[in-house]
Amino acid sequence: MSYYISPRFQDKLAVHITKNYLDLPGVRVPLILGIHGRKGEGKSFQCELVFERMGVEVTHISGGELESPDAGDPARLIRLRYRETAELIRVRGRMCVLMINDLDAGAGRFDEGTQYTVNTQLVNATLMNIADNPTDVQLPGSYDSTPLHRVPIIVTGNDFSTLYAPLIRDGRMEKFYWEPNRDDKVGIVEGIFSPDGLSRREVEQFVDTFANQSIDFFSALRSRIYDEQIRHFIHDIGIERVSLRVVNSVEGPPTFKKPDFSLSHLIEMGKLMVGEQKRVENSQLVDEYNRLNRKNYQPATAPKFAEVPVNYQSSPNGSTIDNTARNYDNHNNQIPSTPVSQETLEQMRQIFAQGYRVGIEYVNERRFRTGSWQSFATHQINDMAEAIATLESCLAEHNGEYVRLVGIDPKAKRRVVETIIQRPNGIGSR
């Protein structure tokens, strides 16, 4: 089976590796090449194909190895594998690279709920240090003055915006966004189905039918074509005898005739897989479960605020209005009515009652994943009327973004409350 290598991918990878082995006068070459793009587009597999064609040996590190119960272990692992690869270059006299798969999964920060550990900090710091000093990489507790051979580092991931910004800056990491075009997809899918007798025209029609699917969809589809034969095999011998027949059988491994790889059958099976994808996307049961959890959840140690008398009176339609929160600020001055919700007003009132100040922050959906909030007010607000006016302005200017209320202790100069009051999908109180 001959697999397709994208010329763009091969060119980028080959140039980066070769450039790191050359002594170019007055040129600072980035040590790290970051290959990023959406899931399932064959980033790692394309790398393996290029390595094989170039005769490059690879030392692998998985993103899952970048965390450990013992602080410092992942950073030490990176240094150790780098030194081992440098030794391979010296001993075998051929190109070698260090490859870290799914770096963002192991060292990235996806949202405010992602734990940022000591190991995450050390991994980022270690990679930056190696990129800056590629011939002087030491193990903790020892020092070897012998310069190492420079080892190119290839990292893959989906979203590099989740990584520590100084690590991915130009000069340390060269970035390559991999998004196969139609010609790339046709070439790759033709390689996947090359033993199955599909013509170039049929492959093109097949790819155009599922133009929005990633490369791994077509590979998974080819595997699924065999499901029918395996199902018949299980029924024929009986489900009780499958283990005896398949594992360590004296009859040898079972054989199957070539299944139906006609274009119409492939499209039919592909549509079934697309239907399963849509059912997963539309179920969103986790959102329903989370809503129930939020409804039933009672904090074990909720913040204790000073009690302030609340004056309720009936409105003409029979509902109650909180005059203390809505009509008076923390200096007992009357304030105008506002579209800000009663829940948010009550939170602000409680913050002020404790002697704290209010801050307002916002962030778009992309930066929310990394926790990069921006302050809307240039100072800490200490007046209820000013807080409401500022909050209304922020909600109006940043409609469709996250907005949160922050309670600040001016004496200790620390945050005591952080509450999201607006979300892009409309969930959250105003």
C-alpha positions as MATLAB code, in Angstrom:
seq = 'MSYYISPRFQDKLAVHITKNYLDLPGVRVPLILGIHGRKGEGKSFQCELVFERMGVEVTHISGGELESPDAGDPARLIRLRYRETAELIRVRGRMCVLMINDLDAGAGRFDEGTQYTVNTQLVNATLMNIADNPTDVQLPGSYDSTPLHRVPIIVTGNDFSTLYAPLIRDGRMEKFYWEPNRDDKVGIVEGIFSPDGLSRREVEQFVDTFANQSIDFFSALRSRIYDEQIRHFIHDIGIERVSLRVVNSVEGPPTFKKPDFSLSHLIEMGKLMVGEQKRVENSQLVDEYNRLNRKNYQPATAPKFAEVPVNYQSSPNGSTIDNTARNYDNHNNQIPSTPVSQETLEQMRQIFAQGYRVGIEYVNERRFRTGSWQSFATHQINDMAEAIATLESCLAEHNGEYVRLVGIDPKAKRRVVETIIQRPNGIGSR';
ca = [
       0.000    0.000    0.000;
       1.537    3.327   -1.099;
       0.550    6.302    0.988;
       0.339    9.891   -0.241;
       2.576   12.603    1.197;
       1.447   16.178    0.742;
       4.144   18.187   -1.086;
       3.479   21.177    1.190;
       3.826   19.056    4.312;
       6.961   17.319    3.065;
       8.559   20.612    2.054;
       7.917   22.274    5.413;
       9.152   19.341    7.477;
      12.191   18.577    5.314;
      13.330   22.210    5.253;
      13.010   22.568    9.031;
      14.934   19.372    9.798;
      17.670   20.048    7.251;
      18.084   23.674    8.287;
      18.720   22.602   11.890;
      21.616   20.417   10.747;
      23.282   23.171    8.720;
      25.612   25.879    9.974;
      24.172   28.993    8.389;
      26.294   32.055    9.195;
      24.454   34.752   11.118;
      21.122   32.908   10.980;
      19.178   31.954   14.108;
      17.145   28.856   13.230;
      14.072   27.990   15.355;
      14.619   24.616   17.004;
      10.937   23.692   17.291;
       8.452   23.178   14.453;
       4.848   23.281   15.669;
       2.375   21.505   13.379;
      -1.180   22.352   14.352;
      -4.644   21.971   12.849;
      -8.014   20.390   13.472;
      -8.351   16.834   14.708;
      -8.071   13.830   12.473;
      -6.208   15.410    9.558;
      -3.221   13.059    9.744;
      -0.569   15.387   11.185;
       1.346   12.644   13.000;
       0.977   10.128   10.158;
       2.234   12.583    7.547;
       5.239   13.221    9.815;
       5.966    9.492   10.001;
       5.811    9.186    6.212;
       8.240   12.082    5.744;
      10.607   10.674    8.390;
      10.600    7.307    6.635;
      11.312    8.861    3.245;
      14.168   10.990    4.635;
      15.633    8.140    6.678;
      15.209   10.090    9.924;
      15.106    8.273   13.278;
      12.510    9.540   15.757;
      12.390    9.678   19.540;
       8.770   10.000   20.668;
       7.170   11.721   23.664;
       3.407   11.640   24.179;
       1.444   14.577   25.564;
       0.187   12.181   28.241;
       3.735   11.867   29.606;
       3.890   15.577   30.453;
       2.156   15.164   33.800;
       3.228   13.158   36.843;
       2.460   12.931   40.563;
       6.111   13.833   41.144;
       6.962   17.437   40.314;
       9.783   17.739   37.811;
       9.510   14.269   36.232;
       8.082   15.399   32.839;
      10.704   18.154   32.478;
      13.448   15.665   33.302;
      11.957   13.228   30.751;
      12.163   15.851   27.993;
      15.796   16.605   28.825;
      16.648   12.902   28.998;
      15.032   12.068   25.637;
      16.703   15.090   24.040;
      20.132   13.969   25.263;
      19.459   10.382   24.135;
      18.532   11.620   20.655;
      21.670   13.769   20.480;
      23.701   10.669   21.380;
      21.982    8.696   18.593;
      23.071   11.359   16.107;
      26.659   11.103   17.318;
      26.798    7.301   17.368;
      24.856    6.453   14.202;
      25.833    9.436   12.114;
      22.358   10.100   10.745;
      19.529   12.588   11.209;
      17.351   12.161   14.298;
      14.485   14.249   15.678;
      12.572   14.500   18.935;
       8.806   14.434   18.403;
       6.201   15.456   21.007;
       2.669   14.488   20.012;
      -0.362   16.444   21.287;
       1.697   19.027   23.147;
      -1.358   21.210   23.792;
      -3.150   18.287   25.474;
      -0.293   17.872   27.944;
       0.889   21.453   28.459;
      -1.998   23.640   27.252;
      -4.642   25.459   29.213;
      -8.075   25.078   27.631;
     -10.304   26.986   30.064;
     -10.407   28.376   33.573;
     -11.130   24.890   34.896;
      -7.853   23.422   33.604;
      -5.411   22.874   36.430;
      -2.126   24.682   35.801;
       0.384   22.532   37.692;
       4.045   22.915   38.564;
       4.810   20.285   35.928;
       3.036   22.348   33.268;
       5.190   25.343   34.175;
       8.362   23.261   34.166;
       7.554   21.670   30.784;
       7.079   25.100   29.215;
      10.230   26.443   30.863;
      12.254   23.381   29.813;
      11.209   23.594   26.166;
      12.024   27.315   26.114;
      15.423   26.666   27.661;
      16.236   23.914   25.156;
      15.110   26.112   22.255;
      17.425   28.890   23.477;
      20.385   26.597   24.298;
      20.051   23.473   22.121;
      23.662   22.303   22.626;
      23.687   22.730   26.422;
      20.886   20.587   27.861;
      21.668   19.277   31.338;
      19.940   16.777   33.599;
      18.952   17.951   37.091;
      21.740   17.378   39.591;
      24.524   16.878   37.051;
      26.541   18.937   34.619;
      28.358   17.867   31.455;
      30.377   20.534   29.684;
      30.537   18.554   26.422;
      28.350   20.299   23.821;
      25.468   18.205   22.464;
      24.472   17.879   18.844;
      21.510   20.094   17.960;
      18.292   18.032   17.799;
      15.288   19.381   15.836;
      12.036   19.150   17.816;
       8.692   18.512   16.099;
       5.508   19.090   18.112;
       1.925   18.462   17.040;
      -1.343   19.744   18.460;
      -4.784   21.069   17.667;
      -4.808   24.530   19.242;
      -1.481   26.182   20.060;
      -3.236   29.275   21.461;
      -3.654   27.221   24.647;
       0.133   27.045   25.119;
       2.321   29.462   27.048;
       2.778   32.422   24.687;
       6.564   32.876   25.138;
       7.090   29.253   24.121;
       5.441   29.644   20.710;
       6.956   33.006   19.839;
       8.859   33.348   16.575;
      12.499   32.444   17.047;
      11.709   29.515   19.326;
       8.928   27.808   17.399;
       8.119   27.908   13.712;
       4.402   27.301   13.137;
       2.781   25.298   10.328;
      -1.007   25.078   10.105;
      -1.948   21.830    8.381;
      -5.259   21.891    6.547;
      -5.298   19.514    3.573;
      -6.842   20.981    0.423;
      -8.938   18.979   -2.025;
      -5.930   17.667   -3.945;
      -4.288   16.562   -0.699;
      -7.467   14.794    0.413;
      -7.908   13.036   -2.910;
      -4.286   11.873   -2.845;
      -4.488   10.632    0.749;
      -7.829    8.841    0.267;
      -6.572    7.298   -2.968;
      -3.640    5.890   -1.004;
      -5.965    4.514    1.701;
      -8.172    2.711   -0.846;
      -5.409    1.800   -3.320;
      -5.814   -2.025   -2.748;
      -9.578   -1.794   -3.312;
      -9.752   -0.918   -7.008;
     -11.285    2.573   -6.814;
     -10.520    4.746   -9.826;
      -9.233    8.291   -9.494;
     -12.606    9.635  -10.605;
     -14.468    7.541   -8.009;
     -12.095    8.738   -5.279;
     -12.730   12.351   -6.251;
     -16.499   11.808   -6.140;
     -16.146   10.036   -2.802;
     -14.142   12.925   -1.311;
     -16.533   15.546   -2.710;
     -19.499   13.720   -1.161;
     -17.928   14.061    2.296;
     -15.989   17.275    1.728;
     -16.319   18.454    5.337;
     -14.966   15.258    6.881;
     -11.410   14.879    8.149;
      -8.931   12.314    6.868;
      -9.541    9.857    9.705;
     -13.200    9.575    8.610;
     -12.171    7.837    5.385;
      -9.743    5.535    7.172;
     -12.405    4.583    9.747;
     -14.895    4.000    6.928;
     -12.600    1.498    5.238;
     -12.300   -0.390    8.523;
     -16.061   -0.385    8.965;
     -16.638   -2.052    5.593;
     -15.319   -5.285    7.154;
     -17.884   -5.210    9.993;
     -20.489   -7.208    8.065;
     -18.116  -10.083    7.334;
     -16.879  -10.186   10.927;
     -20.483  -10.210   12.141;
     -21.237  -13.238    9.932;
     -18.064  -14.926   11.164;
     -19.175  -14.511   14.807;
     -22.661  -15.851   14.038;
     -21.301  -18.832   12.112;
     -18.939  -20.132   14.816;
     -20.995  -18.941   17.789;
     -20.151  -16.090   20.102;
     -18.996  -18.553   22.774;
     -16.192  -19.852   20.520;
     -14.858  -16.531   19.207;
     -12.019  -16.334   21.717;
     -10.858  -19.923   21.066;
     -11.030  -19.456   17.309;
      -9.265  -16.073   17.106;
      -6.628  -16.257   19.860;
      -3.960  -18.996   19.617;
      -6.070  -21.227   17.380;
      -4.534  -24.355   15.798;
      -6.519  -23.560   12.635;
      -4.623  -20.307   12.157;
      -6.111  -16.843   11.914;
      -9.459  -16.556   10.088;
      -9.469  -15.179    6.551;
     -12.093  -13.014    4.886;
     -12.930  -12.422    1.269;
     -12.678   -8.911   -0.078;
     -15.806   -6.943    0.868;
     -17.834   -4.681   -1.403;
     -15.785   -1.538   -2.000;
     -18.068   -0.116   -4.683;
     -18.553    3.644   -4.583;
     -22.280    3.383   -3.863;
     -21.645    1.080   -0.879;
     -18.924    3.383    0.480;
     -21.229    6.402    0.243;
     -24.047    4.480    1.937;
     -21.806    3.480    4.860;
     -20.364    6.995    5.021;
     -23.813    8.517    5.424;
     -24.490    6.149    8.329;
     -21.305    7.350   10.027;
     -22.248   11.008    9.427;
     -25.622   10.304   11.022;
     -23.883    8.903   14.108;
     -21.700   12.031   14.289;
     -24.778   14.265   14.221;
     -26.481   12.255   16.962;
     -23.421   12.770   19.180;
     -23.353   16.503   18.408;
     -27.086   16.980   18.970;
     -27.471   14.914   22.139;
     -25.509   17.301   24.386;
     -26.525   15.296   27.411;
     -23.609   16.670   29.387;
     -25.142   20.163   29.176;
     -28.394   18.795   30.567;
     -26.578   16.983   33.380;
     -24.530   20.091   34.198;
     -27.665   22.221   34.357;
     -29.187   19.752   36.809;
     -25.987   19.702   38.857;
     -25.868   23.506   38.989;
     -29.503   23.563   40.070;
     -29.004   21.035   42.866;
     -25.519   22.107   43.949;
     -25.156   23.899   47.260;
     -21.665   25.254   48.040;
     -20.159   23.772   51.181;
     -18.398   27.015   52.086;
     -20.363   29.820   50.496;
     -18.980   33.356   51.025;
     -20.493   35.021   54.056;
     -21.621   38.577   53.479;
     -22.895   41.060   56.009;
     -26.679   41.040   56.350;
     -28.356   44.184   55.074;
     -32.117   44.682   55.593;
     -34.060   44.247   52.375;
     -37.271   46.165   51.818;
     -39.808   44.295   49.696;
     -43.090   45.680   48.402;
     -45.723   44.327   46.064;
     -45.869   45.528   42.484;
     -49.154   46.040   40.632;
     -48.873   42.635   38.954;
     -48.431   40.872   42.286;
     -44.640   40.285   42.079;
     -42.176   41.601   44.652;
     -39.567   44.284   44.081;
     -36.370   44.528   46.110;
     -36.262   48.279   46.734;
     -33.019   48.038   48.696;
     -31.090   46.467   45.807;
     -32.833   48.211   42.940;
     -33.484   51.743   44.129;
     -30.718   52.552   46.602;
     -26.943   52.376   46.429;
     -24.502   51.609   49.222;
     -24.694   55.225   50.403;
     -28.511   55.041   50.632;
     -28.902   57.284   47.580;
     -31.719   56.516   45.179;
     -30.642   55.141   41.813;
     -32.647   54.770   38.597;
     -34.153   51.473   37.471;
     -31.873   49.189   35.451;
     -32.194   46.112   33.177;
     -29.505   44.354   35.247;
     -31.055   41.302   36.923;
     -32.025   41.234   40.580;
     -29.558   38.387   41.176;
     -26.641   40.459   39.884;
     -27.780   43.540   41.810;
     -27.961   41.482   44.996;
     -24.433   40.162   44.408;
     -23.102   43.704   43.988;
     -24.978   44.886   47.071;
     -23.475   42.096   49.163;
     -19.964   42.876   47.867;
     -20.319   46.534   48.838;
     -21.853   45.604   52.223;
     -18.641   43.772   53.093;
     -16.567   46.848   52.347;
     -15.221   45.403   49.101;
     -15.073   46.993   45.665;
     -16.441   45.797   42.348;
     -14.503   45.039   39.172;
     -15.941   44.097   35.778;
     -14.086   41.922   33.259;
     -14.852   40.514   29.807;
     -13.356   38.020   27.358;
     -14.277   36.555   23.961;
     -14.875   32.844   23.375;
     -11.355   32.171   22.046;
      -9.517   33.822   24.919;
     -11.934   32.334   27.467;
     -10.244   28.951   26.954;
      -6.953   30.375   28.192;
      -8.455   32.513   30.964;
      -7.225   35.767   29.375;
      -9.811   38.110   30.906;
      -9.626   41.854   30.257;
     -10.678   44.579   32.682;
     -13.515   46.815   31.481;
     -13.272   49.395   34.265;
      -9.888   51.077   34.653;
     -10.357   51.321   38.423;
     -12.075   49.445   41.208;
     -15.666   50.644   41.603;
     -16.821   51.532   45.123;
     -20.279   52.943   44.386;
     -23.455   51.002   43.537;
     -24.789   53.484   40.987;
     -21.424   53.679   39.225;
     -21.158   49.884   39.241;
     -24.571   49.486   37.601;
     -23.833   52.110   34.951;
     -20.439   50.564   34.183;
     -21.920   47.059   34.022;
     -24.662   48.197   31.633;
     -22.038   49.746   29.356;
     -19.929   46.582   29.421;
     -22.893   44.329   28.622;
     -23.900   46.614   25.740;
     -20.386   46.857   24.255;
     -19.535   43.161   24.706;
     -22.790   41.493   23.810;
     -22.054   37.894   22.835;
     -18.960   37.646   25.047;
     -18.283   36.468   28.590;
     -18.692   39.090   31.322;
     -17.947   38.509   34.979;
     -18.311   40.395   38.250;
     -15.290   40.536   40.558;
     -15.279   41.379   44.262;
     -11.988   42.922   45.420;
     -10.666   43.384   48.942;
      -8.834   46.757   48.711;
      -6.855   46.166   51.916;
      -5.560   42.666   51.172;
      -5.468   43.474   47.424;
      -6.993   40.150   46.509;
     -10.112   38.828   44.846;
     -12.859   37.435   47.041;
     -15.595   36.768   44.453;
     -15.626   35.911   40.722;
     -19.016   35.321   39.082;
     -19.791   35.011   35.369;
     -22.989   36.958   34.664;
     -23.087   36.716   30.836;
     -22.121   33.979   28.412;
     -22.048   33.979   24.583;
     -24.829   31.388   24.394;
     -27.127   33.543   26.472;
     -26.822   31.514   29.672;
     -26.198   33.654   32.717;
     -27.924   36.427   34.585;
     -27.793   40.072   33.721;
];
